[in-house]
Short mmCIF file of C-alpha atoms and ligand atoms in Angstrom, two decimals:
data_model
loop_
_atom_site.label_atom_id
_atom_site.label_comp_id
_atom_site.label_asym_id
_atom_site.label_seq_id
_atom_site.Cartn_x
_atom_site.Cartn_y
_atom_site.Cartn_z
CA MET A 93 17.26 29.18 -31.56
CA SER A 94 17.69 28.31 -27.90
CA GLY A 95 21.38 28.27 -27.09
CA LEU A 96 23.63 26.60 -24.61
CA GLU A 97 24.68 28.18 -21.33
CA PRO A 98 27.16 30.94 -22.27
CA PHE A 99 30.61 29.68 -23.24
CA GLY A 100 32.35 31.77 -20.58
CA ALA A 101 30.35 30.14 -17.80
CA ARG A 102 30.92 26.67 -19.23
CA LEU A 103 34.63 27.33 -19.62
CA ARG A 104 35.01 28.71 -16.08
CA ARG A 105 33.41 25.56 -14.68
CA ALA A 106 35.57 23.28 -16.83
CA MET A 107 38.71 25.16 -15.77
CA ASP A 108 37.72 24.90 -12.11
CA GLU A 109 36.97 21.19 -12.38
CA ARG A 110 39.74 20.04 -14.70
CA GLY A 111 42.37 22.77 -14.60
CA PRO A 112 42.85 25.21 -17.46
CA LEU A 113 45.05 23.21 -19.87
CA CYS A 114 44.08 23.20 -23.54
CA VAL A 115 45.64 20.45 -25.63
CA GLY A 116 45.96 21.26 -29.30
CA ILE A 117 45.21 18.62 -31.93
CA ASP A 118 47.73 19.56 -34.61
CA PRO A 119 48.36 16.54 -36.86
CA HIS A 120 51.58 17.81 -38.47
CA ALA A 121 52.92 15.54 -41.22
CA SER A 122 56.09 15.17 -39.13
CA LEU A 123 54.07 13.96 -36.11
CA LEU A 124 52.15 11.46 -38.23
CA ALA A 125 55.52 10.08 -39.34
CA GLU A 126 56.84 9.99 -35.75
CA TRP A 127 53.74 8.05 -34.75
CA GLY A 128 54.35 5.52 -37.53
CA LEU A 129 51.27 6.69 -39.45
CA ASP A 130 50.95 7.47 -43.14
CA ASP A 131 50.42 11.06 -44.20
CA ASP A 132 46.88 10.33 -45.39
CA VAL A 133 43.29 10.44 -44.16
CA THR A 134 43.60 7.12 -42.37
CA GLY A 135 46.66 8.40 -40.48
CA LEU A 136 44.85 11.65 -39.71
CA GLU A 137 41.85 9.80 -38.34
CA ARG A 138 43.96 7.49 -36.21
CA PHE A 139 45.98 10.39 -34.81
CA SER A 140 42.98 12.51 -33.92
CA ARG A 141 40.99 9.68 -32.39
CA THR A 142 43.98 8.65 -30.26
CA VAL A 143 44.37 12.18 -28.87
CA VAL A 144 40.66 12.46 -28.13
CA GLU A 145 40.53 9.07 -26.43
CA ALA A 146 43.65 9.85 -24.41
CA VAL A 147 42.81 13.28 -23.02
CA ALA A 148 39.26 14.49 -23.78
CA ASP A 149 37.99 13.16 -20.47
CA ARG A 150 40.56 15.07 -18.41
CA VAL A 151 41.44 18.44 -19.99
CA ALA A 152 39.14 21.45 -20.06
CA VAL A 153 39.68 22.26 -23.72
CA LEU A 154 40.78 20.59 -26.93
CA LYS A 155 41.78 22.81 -29.83
CA PRO A 156 41.88 21.12 -33.23
CA GLN A 157 43.86 23.15 -35.76
CA SER A 158 41.67 23.11 -38.87
CA ALA A 159 44.53 23.56 -41.38
CA PHE A 160 45.94 20.12 -40.68
CA PHE A 161 42.54 18.59 -41.56
CA GLU A 162 41.77 20.87 -44.53
CA ARG A 163 45.06 19.70 -46.04
CA PHE A 164 43.26 16.45 -46.95
CA GLY A 165 40.22 18.09 -48.54
CA SER A 166 36.66 17.00 -47.83
CA ARG A 167 37.69 13.70 -46.26
CA GLY A 168 39.98 15.55 -43.87
CA VAL A 169 37.15 17.89 -42.96
CA ALA A 170 34.96 14.85 -42.30
CA VAL A 171 37.60 13.65 -39.82
CA LEU A 172 37.53 17.09 -38.21
CA GLU A 173 33.74 16.82 -37.80
CA THR A 174 34.10 13.46 -36.07
CA THR A 175 36.93 14.76 -33.90
CA VAL A 176 34.90 17.70 -32.68
CA ARG A 177 31.84 15.57 -31.99
CA GLU A 178 33.76 12.88 -30.10
CA ALA A 179 35.77 15.39 -28.08
CA ARG A 180 32.60 17.17 -27.00
CA GLN A 181 30.89 13.88 -26.16
CA ALA A 182 33.85 12.98 -23.94
CA GLY A 183 33.34 16.17 -21.97
CA ALA A 184 35.96 18.55 -23.37
CA LEU A 185 35.09 21.97 -24.69
CA VAL A 186 36.26 22.38 -28.28
CA VAL A 187 37.89 25.55 -29.53
CA MET A 188 38.07 25.34 -33.29
CA ASP A 189 41.33 26.92 -34.38
CA ALA A 190 40.46 28.21 -37.84
CA LYS A 191 41.47 31.88 -37.35
CA ARG A 192 38.69 33.16 -39.55
CA GLY A 193 38.32 36.84 -40.41
CA ASP A 194 36.59 38.58 -43.33
CA ILE A 195 34.29 41.45 -44.18
CA GLY A 196 31.18 41.32 -42.04
CA SER A 197 28.76 39.70 -44.48
CA THR A 198 31.20 36.86 -45.21
CA MET A 199 32.12 36.66 -41.54
CA ALA A 200 28.49 35.76 -40.87
CA ALA A 201 28.90 32.64 -43.01
CA TYR A 202 32.12 31.67 -41.25
CA ALA A 203 30.34 32.05 -37.93
CA GLU A 204 27.50 29.84 -39.13
CA ALA A 205 29.98 27.17 -40.19
CA PHE A 206 31.32 26.78 -36.66
CA LEU A 207 28.95 28.37 -34.16
CA ARG A 208 25.44 27.55 -35.39
CA LYS A 209 24.02 24.80 -33.21
CA ASP A 210 23.27 22.32 -36.02
CA ALA A 211 26.40 22.97 -38.12
CA PRO A 212 28.50 19.86 -38.87
CA LEU A 213 31.56 21.58 -37.36
CA PHE A 214 29.71 23.11 -34.40
CA SER A 215 32.29 23.98 -31.76
CA ASP A 216 32.19 25.66 -28.37
CA ALA A 217 34.36 28.52 -29.60
CA LEU A 218 36.28 29.70 -32.67
CA THR A 219 39.56 31.55 -33.10
CA VAL A 220 39.09 34.68 -35.22
CA SER A 221 41.31 37.37 -36.68
CA PRO A 222 40.24 40.99 -36.09
CA TYR A 223 42.67 42.44 -38.59
CA LEU A 224 39.95 43.44 -41.04
CA GLY A 225 38.77 45.64 -38.19
CA TYR A 226 37.24 44.45 -34.93
CA GLY A 227 33.79 45.52 -36.12
CA SER A 228 33.96 43.04 -38.99
CA LEU A 229 33.60 40.30 -36.37
CA SER A 230 30.20 41.52 -35.17
CA PRO A 231 28.13 38.81 -36.94
CA ALA A 232 30.24 36.20 -35.15
CA VAL A 233 29.81 38.01 -31.84
CA ALA A 234 26.05 38.08 -32.36
CA LEU A 235 25.79 34.39 -33.27
CA ALA A 236 28.06 33.40 -30.38
CA ARG A 237 25.79 35.26 -27.95
CA GLU A 238 22.75 33.54 -29.43
CA SER A 239 24.18 30.01 -29.47
CA GLY A 240 26.11 30.09 -26.18
CA THR A 241 29.46 29.81 -27.90
CA GLY A 242 32.57 31.98 -27.74
CA LEU A 243 35.32 33.60 -29.75
CA PHE A 244 39.05 33.89 -29.23
CA VAL A 245 40.25 37.05 -30.92
CA LEU A 246 43.90 37.29 -31.96
CA ALA A 247 45.28 40.17 -29.91
CA LEU A 248 49.00 39.59 -29.26
CA THR A 249 50.06 36.44 -31.05
CA SER A 250 52.92 34.19 -30.01
CA ASN A 251 54.89 34.50 -33.26
CA PRO A 252 57.66 37.09 -33.56
CA GLU A 253 56.22 38.48 -36.84
CA GLY A 254 52.99 39.56 -35.13
CA GLY A 255 54.52 42.66 -33.63
CA GLU A 256 54.62 44.69 -36.87
CA VAL A 257 50.82 44.75 -36.85
CA GLN A 258 49.89 44.27 -33.22
CA HIS A 259 52.42 46.67 -31.68
CA ALA A 260 51.73 49.38 -34.25
CA VAL A 261 50.60 52.53 -32.47
CA ARG A 262 47.41 54.29 -33.51
CA GLN A 263 46.72 58.00 -33.63
CA ASP A 264 45.18 57.80 -30.16
CA GLY A 265 48.49 56.45 -28.80
CA ARG A 266 47.19 52.93 -28.16
CA SER A 267 48.71 49.93 -29.88
CA VAL A 268 46.57 47.82 -32.19
CA GLY A 269 46.85 44.83 -29.83
CA ALA A 270 45.76 46.91 -26.84
CA THR A 271 42.83 48.20 -28.88
CA MET A 272 41.64 44.63 -29.47
CA LEU A 273 41.87 43.92 -25.74
CA GLY A 274 39.81 47.06 -25.14
CA HIS A 275 37.08 45.85 -27.51
CA LEU A 276 36.94 42.53 -25.66
CA ALA A 277 36.62 44.22 -22.27
CA VAL A 278 33.57 46.09 -23.61
CA GLU A 279 32.13 42.87 -25.07
CA ASN A 280 32.45 41.03 -21.73
CA ALA A 281 31.38 43.85 -19.41
CA GLY A 282 29.13 42.65 -16.60
CA GLN A 283 29.30 38.97 -17.57
CA GLU A 284 29.51 36.57 -14.65
CA PRO A 285 31.51 34.47 -13.90
CA LEU A 286 33.47 35.07 -17.12
CA GLY A 287 32.67 36.59 -20.49
CA SER A 288 32.61 34.46 -23.63
CA PHE A 289 34.86 36.65 -25.76
CA GLY A 290 38.47 35.71 -25.23
CA ALA A 291 41.80 37.06 -26.37
CA VAL A 292 44.69 35.12 -27.84
CA VAL A 293 47.89 36.28 -26.17
CA GLY A 294 51.11 34.31 -26.61
CA ALA A 295 52.82 32.87 -23.56
CA THR A 296 56.08 33.61 -25.38
CA LEU A 297 55.81 37.41 -25.12
CA GLY A 298 57.54 38.11 -21.81
CA ASP A 299 56.33 40.85 -19.50
CA LEU A 300 52.96 42.19 -20.66
CA SER A 301 52.41 44.57 -17.75
CA SER A 302 52.03 47.49 -20.16
CA TYR A 303 48.82 45.86 -21.47
CA ASP A 304 45.49 45.77 -19.68
CA LEU A 305 44.72 42.06 -19.83
CA ASP A 306 41.69 42.43 -17.55
CA VAL A 307 39.12 41.76 -20.29
CA ASN A 308 36.76 39.73 -18.06
CA GLY A 309 37.14 36.91 -20.54
CA PRO A 310 39.44 33.96 -21.12
CA ILE A 311 42.94 34.36 -22.51
CA LEU A 312 44.11 31.57 -24.78
CA ALA A 313 47.87 31.39 -24.34
CA PRO A 314 49.72 29.30 -26.92
CA GLY A 315 53.47 28.96 -26.93
CA ILE A 316 54.23 26.53 -24.10
CA GLY A 317 56.40 23.61 -25.13
CA ALA A 318 57.54 23.67 -28.75
CA GLN A 319 57.66 27.49 -28.99
CA GLY A 320 59.81 27.77 -25.88
CA ALA A 321 57.55 29.17 -23.16
CA LYS A 322 57.15 27.26 -19.89
CA ALA A 323 54.24 26.86 -17.50
CA ALA A 324 56.36 28.55 -14.84
CA ASP A 325 56.46 31.72 -17.01
CA LEU A 326 52.69 32.24 -16.85
CA PRO A 327 52.44 34.40 -13.70
CA ALA A 328 55.22 36.73 -14.87
CA VAL A 329 53.69 37.11 -18.34
CA PHE A 330 50.03 37.48 -17.38
CA GLY A 331 50.09 38.95 -13.87
CA ALA A 332 46.69 39.02 -12.17
CA ALA A 333 44.96 37.90 -15.38
CA VAL A 334 46.62 34.49 -15.00
CA ARG A 335 43.50 33.01 -13.42
CA ASN A 336 41.67 33.46 -16.71
CA VAL A 337 44.48 32.02 -18.82
CA VAL A 338 43.90 28.85 -20.84
CA PRO A 339 47.41 27.68 -21.72
CA ASN A 340 47.62 25.70 -24.97
CA VAL A 341 50.14 22.94 -25.57
CA SER A 342 50.10 21.09 -28.89
CA ARG A 343 53.41 19.53 -29.98
CA GLY A 344 54.68 19.41 -26.38
CA VAL A 345 52.01 16.79 -25.65
CA LEU A 346 51.56 15.25 -29.09
CA ARG A 347 55.20 14.24 -29.49
CA HIS A 348 54.62 11.66 -26.74
CA GLY A 349 52.24 9.61 -28.92
CA PRO A 350 51.13 7.27 -30.28
CA ASP A 351 50.92 5.56 -26.88
CA ALA A 352 47.73 6.77 -25.21
CA VAL A 353 49.11 6.39 -21.70
CA ALA A 354 52.19 8.41 -22.58
CA LEU A 355 49.99 11.13 -24.10
CA ARG A 356 47.81 11.22 -21.01
CA ASP A 357 50.86 11.36 -18.73
CA ALA A 358 52.31 14.23 -20.76
CA ALA A 359 49.05 16.17 -20.51
CA ASP A 360 48.91 15.45 -16.78
CA ARG A 361 52.48 16.71 -16.34
CA PHE A 362 51.71 20.00 -18.12
CA ALA A 363 48.49 20.32 -16.11
CA GLU A 364 50.44 19.82 -12.89
CA GLU A 365 53.13 22.34 -13.88
CA ILE A 366 50.40 24.85 -14.69
CA ARG A 367 48.65 24.20 -11.40
CA ALA A 368 51.92 24.65 -9.52
CA ALA A 369 52.66 27.92 -11.34
CA VAL A 370 49.20 29.43 -11.27
CA GLY A 371 47.98 28.15 -7.92
CA ALA A 372 45.35 25.65 -6.96
CA VAL A 373 42.35 25.49 -9.24
O1 OMP B 137 45.22 30.84 -32.08
C1 OMP B 137 46.10 30.01 -31.77
O2 OMP B 137 45.79 28.94 -31.25
C2 OMP B 137 47.51 30.40 -31.90
C3 OMP B 137 47.77 31.74 -31.77
C4 OMP B 137 49.09 32.18 -31.61
O3 OMP B 137 49.37 33.34 -31.38
N1 OMP B 137 50.09 31.25 -31.67
C5 OMP B 137 49.85 29.91 -31.86
O4 OMP B 137 50.81 29.13 -31.85
N2 OMP B 137 48.55 29.49 -32.04
C6 OMP B 137 48.28 28.05 -32.33
O5 OMP B 137 48.61 27.29 -31.18
C7 OMP B 137 49.21 26.04 -31.55
C8 OMP B 137 50.60 25.99 -30.96
O6 OMP B 137 51.17 24.73 -31.19
P1 OMP B 137 52.52 24.26 -30.46
O7 OMP B 137 53.54 25.29 -30.71
O8 OMP B 137 52.81 22.94 -31.15
O9 OMP B 137 52.20 24.07 -28.99
C9 OMP B 137 49.15 26.00 -33.07
O10 OMP B 137 47.95 25.32 -33.43
C10 OMP B 137 49.07 27.44 -33.49
O11 OMP B 137 48.36 27.61 -34.71
#
């Protein structure tokens, strides 16, 4: 299988051209209601298409959250397929937020569902959970290398409950979260201009200077907007790694719908705040 150019290189270029903002497509039932849509497949389709049409031509990354589509069964998944295809056609990279993680042989099937070139849900990258052991992800790492796609590995998540696992300290004195970052640094070693194996690190976590965030890969940073973090926090949280940060905003943008211009303006405002905080792109 001949793959695409590596995800890390494609992402770096998109971030340089468009700025690093990732807009999440999270069709919460409450947002469907706010937009005057029914909580059904028609509402889901309308919501997702509106977001894609409003912002896919201007942001580097769109991140559909699979759960909100799976909620509607196979017809919801069909909408997800269309959403991914149309977002990619409009020039955005798509990170599928499905947070998959399983024993290695099953992980291979999850990877095929999202990262194999001819899969109906083929995406540029996939969020994955390493908490069955980082090594369990190796089939996904292998397929991502082959197909020019990427992974975002949950390292230090934005939710307060994550600490009981991720801050736990191992026998070697390193925390579990730091260990995941270490694995990613090895995965991305020597990759130019940026590796394809990213970390998920919440923008909500405050000072992370005790962690080595220099993984030579992208850092997906959710938490801006609805979870309370601000674009202006990014340099203090991420330090020198901030230039590889892909900040995600979902509800903070989506609550401005259903008007496409208002959605676009909201995305532009976050993009501008990020640019001001992080420096020129
Ligand atoms: O992997 C993620 O995207 C993710 C990781 C994490 O640590 N925290 C987190 O909020 N997310 C996702 O990022 C999005 C955040 O949405 P908002 O809080 O509405 O901006 C949701 O889709 C979450 O599932």
